[in-house]
Amino acid sequence: MKAFQLLLVRQMTTRPTVISNRNLPKPFKLEKGKKYAWCTCGQSSKQPMCDGSHRGSGFVPIKFVAEESKTALMCCCKNTNNGPLCDMTHIKVLMDNTVGRFRSSKTLEAGDAPLVSARLPTYQPLTEGKTYLWCACGASKTQPFCDGSHSSGSIKPVSFTAEKTKSRWLCMCKQTKTPPFCDTTHLDVEVQTATEGEPVPAS
């Protein structure tokens, strides 16, 4: 029992490092009654499931039986607190690496689609009563807010006033249906496979 407890402590204090968008969650088809082993070390080549790469690392996979047949959003950053399912922790871990990273030299023209400035939202502190201009075109160099880059295009920024002093997730993929706030559209395959600084490819 003591050895097992030490193993759990090691797993809790030695968590995999999230380094890029390859750690984003993955839709995975589960079959009712089937047994699975979810990778916790982050080294498996069969993500999100285990392939035995953890041996000797101190990590052990989480084994579970699917209660129903469905497609579940499985954690691949390995920092979820609801393993094996994604709890959006990857957004917090990757946030510092995505905010301000995008710099586009592209000029939008009338009729252009918005550019994907980043494939993850940004957690921004808002002040009650203050009015903000959220960039909707995706070309601003002061993301997620407007810097006037839309001037030659038909896409205009969204003006909003913060109701409370608090931090909110603001959309960076520019595909949200609830602007300026994130509605998790960034998790769609079309957005995750899009090139940052370019529009989402037409289907």
Short mmCIF file of N, CA and C in Angstrom, two decimals, residues 124-127 129-135 144-145 157-163 168 170 179-181:
data_model
loop_
_atom_site.label_atom_id
_atom_site.label_comp_id
_atom_site.label_asym_id
_atom_site.label_seq_id
_atom_site.Cartn_x
_atom_site.Cartn_y
_atom_site.Cartn_z
N GLN A 124 -9.06 37.04 -20.09
CA GLN A 124 -8.74 38.46 -19.95
C GLN A 124 -9.46 39.09 -18.75
N PRO A 125 -8.74 39.89 -17.95
CA PRO A 125 -9.36 40.61 -16.85
C PRO A 125 -10.18 41.79 -17.39
N LEU A 126 -11.43 41.90 -16.97
CA LEU A 126 -12.31 42.98 -17.42
C LEU A 126 -12.72 43.82 -16.22
N THR A 127 -12.90 45.12 -16.44
CA THR A 127 -13.26 46.04 -15.37
C THR A 127 -14.71 46.49 -15.53
N GLY A 129 -18.01 48.32 -15.98
CA GLY A 129 -18.33 49.62 -16.54
C GLY A 129 -17.43 50.07 -17.67
N LYS A 130 -16.33 49.36 -17.91
CA LYS A 130 -15.40 49.74 -18.97
C LYS A 130 -15.84 49.14 -20.30
N THR A 131 -15.74 49.93 -21.36
CA THR A 131 -16.13 49.46 -22.68
C THR A 131 -14.89 49.00 -23.47
N TYR A 132 -15.03 47.87 -24.13
CA TYR A 132 -13.93 47.27 -24.88
C TYR A 132 -14.34 47.08 -26.34
N LEU A 133 -13.35 47.04 -27.21
CA LEU A 133 -13.58 46.72 -28.62
C LEU A 133 -12.87 45.41 -28.93
N TRP A 134 -13.67 44.35 -29.07
CA TRP A 134 -13.12 43.02 -29.36
C TRP A 134 -12.88 42.89 -30.86
N CYS A 135 -11.68 42.46 -31.23
CA CYS A 135 -11.34 42.26 -32.63
C CYS A 135 -12.14 41.09 -33.20
N PRO A 144 -6.82 40.23 -27.66
CA PRO A 144 -8.02 40.00 -28.47
C PRO A 144 -8.77 41.28 -28.84
N PHE A 145 -8.13 42.43 -28.62
CA PHE A 145 -8.82 43.69 -28.85
C PHE A 145 -8.44 44.34 -30.18
N PRO A 157 -15.30 45.52 -35.38
CA PRO A 157 -15.11 45.02 -34.01
C PRO A 157 -16.43 45.02 -33.24
N VAL A 158 -16.46 44.25 -32.18
CA VAL A 158 -17.65 44.17 -31.32
C VAL A 158 -17.39 44.99 -30.06
N SER A 159 -18.24 45.98 -29.84
CA SER A 159 -18.13 46.82 -28.64
C SER A 159 -18.95 46.20 -27.52
N PHE A 160 -18.36 46.09 -26.34
CA PHE A 160 -19.10 45.58 -25.19
C PHE A 160 -18.61 46.23 -23.91
N THR A 161 -19.49 46.32 -22.93
CA THR A 161 -19.17 46.90 -21.64
C THR A 161 -19.23 45.82 -20.57
N ALA A 162 -18.18 45.71 -19.80
CA ALA A 162 -18.11 44.67 -18.76
C ALA A 162 -19.14 44.95 -17.67
N GLU A 163 -19.93 43.93 -17.35
CA GLU A 163 -20.95 44.08 -16.31
C GLU A 163 -20.37 43.93 -14.92
N ARG A 168 -12.75 36.87 -18.04
CA ARG A 168 -13.62 36.07 -18.90
C ARG A 168 -12.80 35.50 -20.06
N LEU A 170 -12.23 35.14 -23.71
CA LEU A 170 -12.58 35.82 -24.95
C LEU A 170 -12.09 35.01 -26.15
N PRO A 179 -20.01 36.33 -29.63
CA PRO A 179 -18.91 37.30 -29.48
C PRO A 179 -19.21 38.33 -28.39
N PRO A 180 -18.19 38.70 -27.61
CA PRO A 180 -16.76 38.40 -27.78
C PRO A 180 -16.32 37.16 -27.03
N PHE A 181 -17.29 36.45 -26.43
CA PHE A 181 -16.92 35.37 -25.53
C PHE A 181 -16.76 34.03 -26.24
#
